[in-house]
Short mmCIF file of C-alpha atoms and ligand atoms in Angstrom, two decimals:
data_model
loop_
_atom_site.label_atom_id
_atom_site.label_comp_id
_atom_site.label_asym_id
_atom_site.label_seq_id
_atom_site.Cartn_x
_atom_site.Cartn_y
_atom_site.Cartn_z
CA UNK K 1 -6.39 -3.60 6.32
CA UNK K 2 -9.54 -4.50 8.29
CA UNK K 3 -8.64 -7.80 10.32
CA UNK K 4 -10.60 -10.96 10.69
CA UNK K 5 -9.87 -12.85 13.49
CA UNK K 6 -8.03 -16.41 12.86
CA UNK K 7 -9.64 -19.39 14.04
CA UNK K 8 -8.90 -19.72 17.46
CA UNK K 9 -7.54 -23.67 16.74
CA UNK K 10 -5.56 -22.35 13.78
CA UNK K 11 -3.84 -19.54 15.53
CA UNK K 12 -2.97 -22.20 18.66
CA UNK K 13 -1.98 -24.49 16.27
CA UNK K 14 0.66 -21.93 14.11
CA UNK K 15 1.80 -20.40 17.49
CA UNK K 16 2.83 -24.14 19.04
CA UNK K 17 4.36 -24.64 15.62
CA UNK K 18 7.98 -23.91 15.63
CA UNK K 19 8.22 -24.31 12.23
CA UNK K 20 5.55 -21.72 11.17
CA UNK K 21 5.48 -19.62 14.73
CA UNK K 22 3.66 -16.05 15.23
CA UNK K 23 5.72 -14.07 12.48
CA UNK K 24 3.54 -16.46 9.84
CA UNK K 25 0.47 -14.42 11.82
CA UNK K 26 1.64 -11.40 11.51
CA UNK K 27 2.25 -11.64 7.85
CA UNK K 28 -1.35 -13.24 6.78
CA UNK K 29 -2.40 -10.00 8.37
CA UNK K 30 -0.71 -7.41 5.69
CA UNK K 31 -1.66 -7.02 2.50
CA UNK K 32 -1.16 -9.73 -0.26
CA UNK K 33 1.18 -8.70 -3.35
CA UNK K 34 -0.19 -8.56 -6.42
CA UNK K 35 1.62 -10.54 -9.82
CA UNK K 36 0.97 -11.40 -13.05
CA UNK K 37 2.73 -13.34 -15.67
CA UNK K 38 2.91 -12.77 -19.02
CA UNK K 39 2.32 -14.86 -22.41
CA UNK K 40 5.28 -14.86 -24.08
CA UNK K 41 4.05 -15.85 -27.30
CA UNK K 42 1.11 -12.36 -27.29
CA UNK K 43 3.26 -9.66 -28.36
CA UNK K 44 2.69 -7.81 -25.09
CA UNK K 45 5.45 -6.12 -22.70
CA UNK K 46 4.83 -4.63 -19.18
CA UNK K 47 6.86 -1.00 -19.00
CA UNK K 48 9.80 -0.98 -17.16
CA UNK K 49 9.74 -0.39 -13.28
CA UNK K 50 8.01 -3.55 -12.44
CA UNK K 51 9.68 -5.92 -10.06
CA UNK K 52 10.59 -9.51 -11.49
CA UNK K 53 9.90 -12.72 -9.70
CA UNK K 54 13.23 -14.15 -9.79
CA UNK K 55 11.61 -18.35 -9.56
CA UNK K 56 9.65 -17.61 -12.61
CA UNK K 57 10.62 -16.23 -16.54
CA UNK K 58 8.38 -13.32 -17.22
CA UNK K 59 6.13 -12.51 -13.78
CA UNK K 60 5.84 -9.28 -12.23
CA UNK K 61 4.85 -7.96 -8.87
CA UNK K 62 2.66 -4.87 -9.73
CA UNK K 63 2.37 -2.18 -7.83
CA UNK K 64 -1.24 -2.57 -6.77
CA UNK K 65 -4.36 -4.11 -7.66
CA UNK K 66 -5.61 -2.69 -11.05
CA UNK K 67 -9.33 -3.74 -12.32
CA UNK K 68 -8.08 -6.23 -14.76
CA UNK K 69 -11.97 -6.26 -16.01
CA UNK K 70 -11.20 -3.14 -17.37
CA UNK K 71 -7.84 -4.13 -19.38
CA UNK K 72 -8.00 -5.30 -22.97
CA UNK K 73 -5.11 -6.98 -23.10
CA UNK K 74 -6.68 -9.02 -19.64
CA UNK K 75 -9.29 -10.50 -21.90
CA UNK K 76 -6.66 -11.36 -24.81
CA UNK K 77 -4.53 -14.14 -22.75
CA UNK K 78 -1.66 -11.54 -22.85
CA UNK K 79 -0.89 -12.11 -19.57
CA UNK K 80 -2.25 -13.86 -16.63
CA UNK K 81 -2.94 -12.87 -12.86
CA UNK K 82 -1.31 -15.53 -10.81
CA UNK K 83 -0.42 -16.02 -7.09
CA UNK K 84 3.71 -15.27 -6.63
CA UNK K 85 4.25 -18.47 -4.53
CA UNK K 86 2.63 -20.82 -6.82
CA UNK K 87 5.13 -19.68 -9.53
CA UNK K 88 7.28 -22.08 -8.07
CA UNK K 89 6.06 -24.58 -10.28
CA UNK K 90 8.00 -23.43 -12.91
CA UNK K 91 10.94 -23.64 -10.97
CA UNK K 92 10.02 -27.47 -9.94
CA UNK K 93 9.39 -28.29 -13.68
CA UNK K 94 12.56 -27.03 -15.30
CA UNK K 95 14.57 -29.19 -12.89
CA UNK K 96 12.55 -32.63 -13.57
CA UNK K 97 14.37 -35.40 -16.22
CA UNK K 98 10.99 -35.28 -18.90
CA UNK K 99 11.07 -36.11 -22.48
CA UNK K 100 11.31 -33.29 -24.82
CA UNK K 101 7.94 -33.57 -25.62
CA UNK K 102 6.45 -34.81 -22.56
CA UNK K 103 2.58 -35.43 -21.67
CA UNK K 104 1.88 -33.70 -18.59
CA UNK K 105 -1.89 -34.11 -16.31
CA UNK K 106 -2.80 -31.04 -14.54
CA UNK K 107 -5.78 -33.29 -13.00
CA UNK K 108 -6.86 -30.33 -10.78
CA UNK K 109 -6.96 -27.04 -13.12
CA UNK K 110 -9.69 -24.41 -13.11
CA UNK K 111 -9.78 -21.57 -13.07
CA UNK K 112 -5.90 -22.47 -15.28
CA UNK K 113 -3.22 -20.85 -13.23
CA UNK K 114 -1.32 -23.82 -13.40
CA UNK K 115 -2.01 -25.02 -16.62
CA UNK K 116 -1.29 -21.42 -18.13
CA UNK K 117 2.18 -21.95 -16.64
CA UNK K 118 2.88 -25.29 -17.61
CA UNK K 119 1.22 -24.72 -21.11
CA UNK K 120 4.02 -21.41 -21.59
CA UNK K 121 6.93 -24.05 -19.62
CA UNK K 122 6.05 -26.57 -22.34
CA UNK K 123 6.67 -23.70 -25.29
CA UNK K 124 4.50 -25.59 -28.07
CA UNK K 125 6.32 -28.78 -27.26
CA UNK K 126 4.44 -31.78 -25.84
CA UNK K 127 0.82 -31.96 -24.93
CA UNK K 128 -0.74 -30.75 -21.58
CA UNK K 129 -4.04 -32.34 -20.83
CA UNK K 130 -6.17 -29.87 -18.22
CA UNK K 131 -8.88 -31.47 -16.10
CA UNK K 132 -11.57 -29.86 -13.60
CA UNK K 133 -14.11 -32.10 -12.40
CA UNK K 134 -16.98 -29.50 -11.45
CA UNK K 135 -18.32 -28.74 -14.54
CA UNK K 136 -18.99 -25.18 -14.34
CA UNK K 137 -15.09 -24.56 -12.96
CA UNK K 138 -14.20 -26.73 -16.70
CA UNK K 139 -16.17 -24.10 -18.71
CA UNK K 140 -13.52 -21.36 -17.15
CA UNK K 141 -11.08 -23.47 -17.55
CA UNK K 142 -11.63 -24.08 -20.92
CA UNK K 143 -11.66 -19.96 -21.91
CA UNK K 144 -8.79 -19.35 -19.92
CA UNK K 145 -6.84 -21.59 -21.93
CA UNK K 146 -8.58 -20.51 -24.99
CA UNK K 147 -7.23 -16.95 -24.07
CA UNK K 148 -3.58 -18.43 -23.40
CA UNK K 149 -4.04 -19.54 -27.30
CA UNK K 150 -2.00 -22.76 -27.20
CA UNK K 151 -2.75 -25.27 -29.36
CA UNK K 152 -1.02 -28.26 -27.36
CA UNK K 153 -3.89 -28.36 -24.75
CA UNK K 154 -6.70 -30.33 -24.56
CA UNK K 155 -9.66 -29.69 -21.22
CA UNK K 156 -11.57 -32.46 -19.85
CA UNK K 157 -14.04 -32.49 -17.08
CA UNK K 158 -13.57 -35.99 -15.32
CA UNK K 159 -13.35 -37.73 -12.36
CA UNK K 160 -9.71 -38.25 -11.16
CA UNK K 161 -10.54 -42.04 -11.39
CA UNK K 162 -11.56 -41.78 -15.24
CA UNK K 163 -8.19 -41.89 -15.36
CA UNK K 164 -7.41 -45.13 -14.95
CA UNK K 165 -8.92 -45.79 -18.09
CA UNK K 166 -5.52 -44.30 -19.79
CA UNK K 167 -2.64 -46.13 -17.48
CA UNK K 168 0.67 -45.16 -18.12
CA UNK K 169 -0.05 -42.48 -20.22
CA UNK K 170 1.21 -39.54 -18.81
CA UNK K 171 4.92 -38.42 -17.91
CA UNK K 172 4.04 -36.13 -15.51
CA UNK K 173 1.12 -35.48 -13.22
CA UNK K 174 0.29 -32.00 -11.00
CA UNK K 175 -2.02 -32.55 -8.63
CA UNK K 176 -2.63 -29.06 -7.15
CA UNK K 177 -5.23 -30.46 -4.73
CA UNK K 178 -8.04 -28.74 -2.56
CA UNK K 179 -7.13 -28.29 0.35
CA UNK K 180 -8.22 -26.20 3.48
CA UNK K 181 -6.66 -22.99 2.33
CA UNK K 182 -4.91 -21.18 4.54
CA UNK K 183 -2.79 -19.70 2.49
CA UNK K 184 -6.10 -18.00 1.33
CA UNK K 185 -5.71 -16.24 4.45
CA UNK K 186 -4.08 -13.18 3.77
CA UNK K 187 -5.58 -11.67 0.33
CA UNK K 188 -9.17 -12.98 1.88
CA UNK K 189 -9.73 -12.90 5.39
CA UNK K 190 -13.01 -13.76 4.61
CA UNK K 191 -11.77 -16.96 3.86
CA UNK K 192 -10.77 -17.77 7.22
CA UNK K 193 -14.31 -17.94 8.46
CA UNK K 194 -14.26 -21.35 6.76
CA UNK K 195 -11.74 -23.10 8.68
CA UNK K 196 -11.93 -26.20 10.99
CA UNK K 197 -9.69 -28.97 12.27
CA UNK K 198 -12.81 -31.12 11.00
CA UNK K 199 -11.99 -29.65 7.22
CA UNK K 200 -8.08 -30.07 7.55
CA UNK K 201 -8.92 -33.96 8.03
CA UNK K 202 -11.57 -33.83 5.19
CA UNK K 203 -8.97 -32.25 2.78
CA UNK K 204 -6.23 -34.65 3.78
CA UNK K 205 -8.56 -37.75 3.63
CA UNK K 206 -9.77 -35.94 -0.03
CA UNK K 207 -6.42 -35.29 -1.49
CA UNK K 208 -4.97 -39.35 -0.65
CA UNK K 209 -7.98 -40.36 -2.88
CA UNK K 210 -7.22 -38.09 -5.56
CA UNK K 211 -3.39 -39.40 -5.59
CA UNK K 212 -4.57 -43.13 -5.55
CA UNK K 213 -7.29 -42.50 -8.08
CA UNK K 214 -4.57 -41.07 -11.00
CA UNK K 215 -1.18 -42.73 -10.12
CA UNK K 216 -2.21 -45.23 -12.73
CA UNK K 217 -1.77 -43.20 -15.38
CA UNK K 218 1.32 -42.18 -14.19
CA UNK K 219 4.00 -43.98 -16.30
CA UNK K 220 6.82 -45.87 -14.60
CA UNK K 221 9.62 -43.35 -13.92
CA UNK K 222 7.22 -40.34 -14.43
CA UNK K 223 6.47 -37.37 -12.07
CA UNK K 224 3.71 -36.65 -9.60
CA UNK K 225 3.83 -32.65 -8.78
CA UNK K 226 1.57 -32.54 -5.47
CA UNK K 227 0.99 -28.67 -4.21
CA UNK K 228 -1.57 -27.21 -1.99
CA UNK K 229 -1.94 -23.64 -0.87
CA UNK K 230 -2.07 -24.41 3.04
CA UNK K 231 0.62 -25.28 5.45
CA UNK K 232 -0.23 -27.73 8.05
CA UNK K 233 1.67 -30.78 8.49
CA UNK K 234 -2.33 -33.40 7.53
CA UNK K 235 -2.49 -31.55 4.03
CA UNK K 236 1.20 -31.41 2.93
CA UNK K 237 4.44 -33.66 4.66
CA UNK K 238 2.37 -35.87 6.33
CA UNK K 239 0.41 -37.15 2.70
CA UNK K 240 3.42 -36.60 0.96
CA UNK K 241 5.06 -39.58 3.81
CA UNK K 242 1.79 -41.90 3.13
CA UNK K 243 2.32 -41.71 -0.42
CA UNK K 244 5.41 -42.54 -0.20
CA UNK K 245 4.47 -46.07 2.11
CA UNK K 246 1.38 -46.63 -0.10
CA UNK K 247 3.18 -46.53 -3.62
CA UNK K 248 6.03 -47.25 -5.77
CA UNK K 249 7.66 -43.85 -5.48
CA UNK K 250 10.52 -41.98 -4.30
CA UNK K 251 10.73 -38.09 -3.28
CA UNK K 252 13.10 -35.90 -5.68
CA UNK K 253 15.29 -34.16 -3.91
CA UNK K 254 14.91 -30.17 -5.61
CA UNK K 255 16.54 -27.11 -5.55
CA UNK K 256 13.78 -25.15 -3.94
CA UNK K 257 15.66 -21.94 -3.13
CA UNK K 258 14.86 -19.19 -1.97
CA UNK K 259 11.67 -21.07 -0.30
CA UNK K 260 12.11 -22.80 2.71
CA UNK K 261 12.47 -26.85 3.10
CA UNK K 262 9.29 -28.70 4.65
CA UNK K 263 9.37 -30.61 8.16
CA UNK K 264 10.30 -33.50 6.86
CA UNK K 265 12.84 -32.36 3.90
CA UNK K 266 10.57 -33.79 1.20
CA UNK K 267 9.17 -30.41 -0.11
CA UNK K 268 9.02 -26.80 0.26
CA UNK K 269 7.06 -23.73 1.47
CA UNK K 270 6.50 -20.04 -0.16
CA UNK K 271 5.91 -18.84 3.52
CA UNK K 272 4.16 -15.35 3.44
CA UNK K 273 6.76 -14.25 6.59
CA UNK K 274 10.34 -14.73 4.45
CA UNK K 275 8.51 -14.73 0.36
CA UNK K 276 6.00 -12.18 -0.62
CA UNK K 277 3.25 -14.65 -1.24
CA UNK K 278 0.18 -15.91 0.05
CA UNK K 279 1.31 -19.16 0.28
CA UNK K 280 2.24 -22.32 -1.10
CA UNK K 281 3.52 -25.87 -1.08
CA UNK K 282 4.82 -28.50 -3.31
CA UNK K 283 6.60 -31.87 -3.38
CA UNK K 284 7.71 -34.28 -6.25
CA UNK K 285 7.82 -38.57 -6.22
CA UNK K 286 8.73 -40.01 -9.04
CA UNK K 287 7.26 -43.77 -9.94
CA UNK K 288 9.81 -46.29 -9.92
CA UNK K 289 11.05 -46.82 -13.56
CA UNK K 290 10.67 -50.66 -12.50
CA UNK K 291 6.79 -50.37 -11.25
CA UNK K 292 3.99 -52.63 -13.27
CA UNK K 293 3.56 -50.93 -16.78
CA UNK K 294 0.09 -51.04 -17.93
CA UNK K 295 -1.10 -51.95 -21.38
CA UNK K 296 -0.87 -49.13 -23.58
CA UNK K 297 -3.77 -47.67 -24.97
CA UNK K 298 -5.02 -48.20 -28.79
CA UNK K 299 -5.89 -45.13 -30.07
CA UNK K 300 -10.12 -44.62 -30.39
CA UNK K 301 -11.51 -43.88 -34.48
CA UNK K 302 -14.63 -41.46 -33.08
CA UNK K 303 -12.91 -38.58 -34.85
CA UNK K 304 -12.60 -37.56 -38.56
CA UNK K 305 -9.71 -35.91 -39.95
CA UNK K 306 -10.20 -33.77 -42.51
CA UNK K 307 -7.95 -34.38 -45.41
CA UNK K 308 -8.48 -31.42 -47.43
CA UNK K 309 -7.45 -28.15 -45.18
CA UNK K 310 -6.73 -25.65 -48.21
CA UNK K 311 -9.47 -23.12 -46.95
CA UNK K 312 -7.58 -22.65 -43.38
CA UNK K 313 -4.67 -21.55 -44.77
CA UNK K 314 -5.81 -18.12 -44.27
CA UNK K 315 -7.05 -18.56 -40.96
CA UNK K 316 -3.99 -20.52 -38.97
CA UNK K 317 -0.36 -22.02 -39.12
CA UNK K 318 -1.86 -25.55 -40.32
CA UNK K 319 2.02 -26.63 -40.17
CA UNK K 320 2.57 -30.29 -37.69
CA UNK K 321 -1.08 -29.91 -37.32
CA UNK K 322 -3.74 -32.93 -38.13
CA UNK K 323 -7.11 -31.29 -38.30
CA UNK K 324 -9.94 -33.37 -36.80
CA UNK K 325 -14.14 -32.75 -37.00
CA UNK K 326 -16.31 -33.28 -34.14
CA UNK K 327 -19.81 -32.32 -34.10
CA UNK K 328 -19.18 -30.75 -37.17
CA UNK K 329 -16.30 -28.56 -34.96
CA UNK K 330 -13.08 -28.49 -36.77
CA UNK K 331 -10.03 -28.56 -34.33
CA UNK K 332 -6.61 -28.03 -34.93
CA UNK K 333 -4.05 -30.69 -32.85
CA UNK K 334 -0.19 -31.13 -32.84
CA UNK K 335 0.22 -33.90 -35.43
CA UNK K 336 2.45 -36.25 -33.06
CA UNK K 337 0.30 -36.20 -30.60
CA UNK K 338 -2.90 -37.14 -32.69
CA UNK K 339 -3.51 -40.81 -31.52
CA UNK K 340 -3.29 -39.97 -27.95
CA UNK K 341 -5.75 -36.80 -28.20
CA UNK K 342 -8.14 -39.30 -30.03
CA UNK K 343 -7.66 -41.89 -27.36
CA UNK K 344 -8.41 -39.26 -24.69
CA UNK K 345 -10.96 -38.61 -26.52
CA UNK K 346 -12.40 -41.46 -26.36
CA UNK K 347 -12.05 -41.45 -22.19
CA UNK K 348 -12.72 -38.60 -20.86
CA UNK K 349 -14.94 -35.46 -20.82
CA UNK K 350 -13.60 -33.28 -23.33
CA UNK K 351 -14.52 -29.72 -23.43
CA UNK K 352 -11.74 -28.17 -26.02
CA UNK K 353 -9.25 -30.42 -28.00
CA UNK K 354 -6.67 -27.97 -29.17
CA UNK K 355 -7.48 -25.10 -30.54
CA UNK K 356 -11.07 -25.19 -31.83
CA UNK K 357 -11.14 -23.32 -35.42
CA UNK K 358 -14.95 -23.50 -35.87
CA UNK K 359 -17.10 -24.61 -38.68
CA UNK K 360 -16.79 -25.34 -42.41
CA UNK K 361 -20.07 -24.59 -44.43
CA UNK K 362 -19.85 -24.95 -48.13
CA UNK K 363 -15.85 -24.65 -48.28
CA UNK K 364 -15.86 -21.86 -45.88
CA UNK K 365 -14.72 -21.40 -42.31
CA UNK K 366 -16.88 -19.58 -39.35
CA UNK K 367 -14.16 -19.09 -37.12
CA UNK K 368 -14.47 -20.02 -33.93
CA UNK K 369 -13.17 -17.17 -30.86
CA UNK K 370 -10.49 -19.69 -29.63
CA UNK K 371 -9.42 -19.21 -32.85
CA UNK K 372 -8.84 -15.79 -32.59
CA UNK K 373 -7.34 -15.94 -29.98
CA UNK K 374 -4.88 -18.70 -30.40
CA UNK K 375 -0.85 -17.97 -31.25
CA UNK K 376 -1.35 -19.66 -34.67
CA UNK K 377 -3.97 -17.31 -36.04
CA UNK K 378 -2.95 -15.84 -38.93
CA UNK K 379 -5.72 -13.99 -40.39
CA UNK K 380 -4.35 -10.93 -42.14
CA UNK K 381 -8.05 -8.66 -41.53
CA UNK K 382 -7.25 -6.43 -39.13
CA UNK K 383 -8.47 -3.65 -37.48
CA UNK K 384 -7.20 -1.65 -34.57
CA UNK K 385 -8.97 -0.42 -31.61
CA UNK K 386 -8.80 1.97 -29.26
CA UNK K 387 -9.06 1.26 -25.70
CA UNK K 388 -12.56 2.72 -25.50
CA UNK K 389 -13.67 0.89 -28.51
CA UNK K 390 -12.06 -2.44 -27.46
CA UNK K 391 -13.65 -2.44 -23.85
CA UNK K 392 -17.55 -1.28 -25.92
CA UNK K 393 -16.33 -4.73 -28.29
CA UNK K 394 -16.04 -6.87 -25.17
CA UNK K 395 -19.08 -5.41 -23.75
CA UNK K 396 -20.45 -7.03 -26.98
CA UNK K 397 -21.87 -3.69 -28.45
CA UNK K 398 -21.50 -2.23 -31.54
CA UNK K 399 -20.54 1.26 -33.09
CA UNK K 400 -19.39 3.00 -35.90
CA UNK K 401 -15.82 1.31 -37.39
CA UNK K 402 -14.71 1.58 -40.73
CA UNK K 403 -13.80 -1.64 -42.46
CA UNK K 404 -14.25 -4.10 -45.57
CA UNK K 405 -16.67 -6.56 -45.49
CA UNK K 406 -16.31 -9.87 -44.27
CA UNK K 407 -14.70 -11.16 -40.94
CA UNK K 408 -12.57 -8.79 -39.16
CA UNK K 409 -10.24 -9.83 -36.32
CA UNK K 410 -9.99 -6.61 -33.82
CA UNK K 411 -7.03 -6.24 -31.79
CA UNK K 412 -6.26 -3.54 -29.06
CA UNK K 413 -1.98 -2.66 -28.94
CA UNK K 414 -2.09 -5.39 -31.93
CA UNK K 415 -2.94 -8.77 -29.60
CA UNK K 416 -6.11 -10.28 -31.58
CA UNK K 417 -9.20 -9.69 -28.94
CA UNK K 418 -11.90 -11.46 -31.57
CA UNK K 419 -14.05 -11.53 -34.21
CA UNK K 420 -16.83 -9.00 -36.10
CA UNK K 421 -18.41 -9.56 -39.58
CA UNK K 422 -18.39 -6.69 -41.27
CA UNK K 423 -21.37 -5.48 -42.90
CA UNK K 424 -19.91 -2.02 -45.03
CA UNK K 425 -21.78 0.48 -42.56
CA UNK K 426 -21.95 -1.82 -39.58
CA UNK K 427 -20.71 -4.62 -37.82
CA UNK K 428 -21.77 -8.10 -36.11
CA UNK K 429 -20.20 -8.58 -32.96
CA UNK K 430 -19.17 -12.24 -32.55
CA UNK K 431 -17.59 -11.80 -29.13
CA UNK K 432 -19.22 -14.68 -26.90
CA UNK K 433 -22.22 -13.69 -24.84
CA UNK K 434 -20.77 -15.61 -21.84
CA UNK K 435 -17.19 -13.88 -22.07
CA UNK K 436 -18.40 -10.22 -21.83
CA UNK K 437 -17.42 -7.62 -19.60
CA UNK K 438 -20.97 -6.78 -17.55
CA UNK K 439 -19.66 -4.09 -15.01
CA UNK K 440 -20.16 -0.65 -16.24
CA UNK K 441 -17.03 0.71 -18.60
CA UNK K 442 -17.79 4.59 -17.59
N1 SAM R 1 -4.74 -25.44 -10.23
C1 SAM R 1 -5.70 -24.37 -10.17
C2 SAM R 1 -5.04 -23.09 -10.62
O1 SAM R 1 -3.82 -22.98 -10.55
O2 SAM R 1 -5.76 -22.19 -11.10
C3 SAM R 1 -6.32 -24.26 -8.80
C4 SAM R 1 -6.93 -25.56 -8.35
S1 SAM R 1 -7.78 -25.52 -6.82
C5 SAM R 1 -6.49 -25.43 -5.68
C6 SAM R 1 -8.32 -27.17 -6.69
C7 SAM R 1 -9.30 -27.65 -7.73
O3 SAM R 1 -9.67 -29.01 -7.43
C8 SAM R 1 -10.60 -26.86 -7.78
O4 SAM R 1 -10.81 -26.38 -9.08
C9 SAM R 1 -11.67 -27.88 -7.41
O5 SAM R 1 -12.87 -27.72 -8.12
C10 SAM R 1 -11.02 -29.21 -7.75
N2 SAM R 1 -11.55 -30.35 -6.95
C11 SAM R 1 -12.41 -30.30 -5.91
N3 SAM R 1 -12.69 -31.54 -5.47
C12 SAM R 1 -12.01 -32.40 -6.27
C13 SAM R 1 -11.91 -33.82 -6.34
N4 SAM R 1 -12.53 -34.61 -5.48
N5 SAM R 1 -11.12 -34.35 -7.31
C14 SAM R 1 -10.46 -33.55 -8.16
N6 SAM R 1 -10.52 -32.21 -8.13
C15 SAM R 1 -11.27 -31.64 -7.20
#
């Protein structure tokens, strides 16, 4: 691998560390692993031979870097490709006290990594609410979670502050902040080109406002999740400490094997020298049960629910599902969550609510591609395609396919890639412009 040189304050700085020390060096300067983890609910299965990350149900390391561009099942949401360290969320999350169907914030989510994993962690169950403030980050956020296909997730693009127009409304929080990146280090060297002290102190300063702007919505006794992919003392035990002094919290003590315990024994570390990762750190506080409870919201009226749902039957699993119309959009939303999804709503930003099934002209439904691609589709029109065919499809071209008329849903190794209307001798292709493959397929 062709070196970049460290920044000469960052390498003096990890070198007078005893805690991090040369071997951390050394390791940013071999190549970075390569995982994935896979959807559980898409019907897909890696061959055996693949090496399981034992802090995480169904993630691989593979055994190098494919061109996931090129990969069907990629584009379907079958699985995800996801940093090994920050798979330790998982662990973190099955050992926290939540409900059964908890609401959980990830207030910091594109491009989804996180919010993929809690959305699979959470199983159908509860409600996971995915923000990304920069707008054009939200719009990836918002088709990588319409790839995952769950229909318990709602994207917003807001301001961490917006927040504070829903207090106490969430039982847990993951604030995977930006921070200076140095755990960016190994898999881009580029990336350490970028570094300064002056940016550490930015980050820090950045990532205190974030925590201050949300912990309202926290409720009392609920969960704050605070990560960062860097591993200097400003960004990570240092915040964690002036939370701590600022708020009405406590750290949970974790299990965090096999990483290694912070400075300060308040978090942990996926340190690239003793876990093959990049990098990765993460803490938990949990409110005090006893802290000032907000009002609780009244749920906001701006959306219609649609009473009669006979024509989506089908299309999708319409079971402990309220249907709701927005812009003349029909979305599908777990029934027991339905007042707070129309309260949020009514707050924030939203970009998808659900799964969004598309629109009803004259009693019929023009599906929508989240649609297809969400784990309650149920649209018995199939047709299979060949690997060839499927990457031409997500190209957005057409070709010859045999077929009845009407809409089609085309699948590669039977996970649903999207729609085509049929036409007898040809086909439209419905795939959306701004998801299609443009590198060349030959
Ligand atoms: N959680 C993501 C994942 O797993 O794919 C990665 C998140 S990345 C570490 C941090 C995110 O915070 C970026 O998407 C960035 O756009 C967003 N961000 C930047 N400034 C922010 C701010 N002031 N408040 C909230 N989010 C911010």
């Amino acid at each position: 691998m062709e070196n970049e040189l460290f920044p000469a304050d960052f390498e003096k700085r990890v070198k007078n560390d005893a805690f991090l020390g040369e071997e951390l060096l050394r390791a940013l300067n071999t190549a970075a692993p390569v995982s994935i983890r896979l959807n559980p609910l898409k019907n897909f299965e890696l061959d055996s031979g693949f090496q399981a990350i034992s802090w995480c149900e169904n993630a691989f390391y593979l055994k190098e870097r494919p061109i996931f561009t090129l990969d069907p099942l990629f584009h379907a949401g079958a699985y995800y490709s996801q940093e090994a360290g920050s798979m330790m969320l998982e662990k973190v999350l099955k050992q926290l006290e939540l409900p059964e169907n908890p609401v959980i914030l990830d207030l910091c989510a594109a491009p989804g990594g996180k919010s993929t994993l809690i959305a699979s962690f959470l199983d159908q169950h509860g409600l996971l609410v995915s923000n990304e403030v920069i707008q054009a980050r939200a719009k990836i956020l918002k088709e990588n979670l319409a790839k995952w296909g769950y229909g318990n997730t709602v994207v917003s693009n807001s301001d961490p502050k917006d927040f504070q127009r829903l207090p106490n409304f969430f039982d847990c929080i993951v604030i995977d902040a930006p921070c200076s990146g140095e755990g960016m280090f190994r898999k881009d060297p580029a990336a350490r080109g970028e570094w300064s002290e002056a940016n550490v102190d930015l980050c820090a300063g950045r990532q205190k406002r974030i925590v201050m702007d949300v912990w309202e919505s926290l409720r009392p006794g609920g969960f704050l999740i605070y990560s960062t992919c860097t591993f200097n003392t400003q960004e990570n035990e240092e915040n964690v400490r002036w939370f701590t002094e600022q708020l009405d919290c406590e750290i949970v003590p974790l299990d965090f094997s096999p990483f290694k315990n912070d400075r300060e024994e308040t978090g942990a570390y996926a340190l690239p020298n003793l876990v093959d990762t990049e990098g990765f750190y993460i803490a938990v506080l949990q409110k005090s049960p006893d802290s000032f409870r907000p009002a609780k919201f009244k749920a906001g009226n701006q959306l219609k629910t649609v009473r009669d749902i006979s024509f989506l039957e089908n299309y999708t699993d319409t079971r402990d599902k309220t249907i709701l119309e927005w812009n003349n959009i029909l979305f599908s939303v777990p029934q027991r969550f339905t007042a707070e999804i129309r309260e949020i709503h009514q707050q924030l930003r939203i970009q998808k609510l659900g799964t969004e099934l598309g629109t009803a002209i004259r009693g019929e439904l023009q599906p929508d591609q989240a649609l297809a691609l969400s784990v309650d589709c149920r649209y018995p029109q199939r047709i299979e395609l060949s690997k060839d065919q499927a990457l031409h499809y997500l190209k957005g071209e057409t070709f010859d396919l045999e077929g009845e008329r009407g809409y089609q849903l085309v699948t590669y190794q039977n996970v649903p890639l999207g729609w085509i209307k049929h036409l007898g001798n040809r086909f439209n292709n419905l795939y959306p412009k701004e998801w299609r493959i443009r590198m060349r397929i030959e």
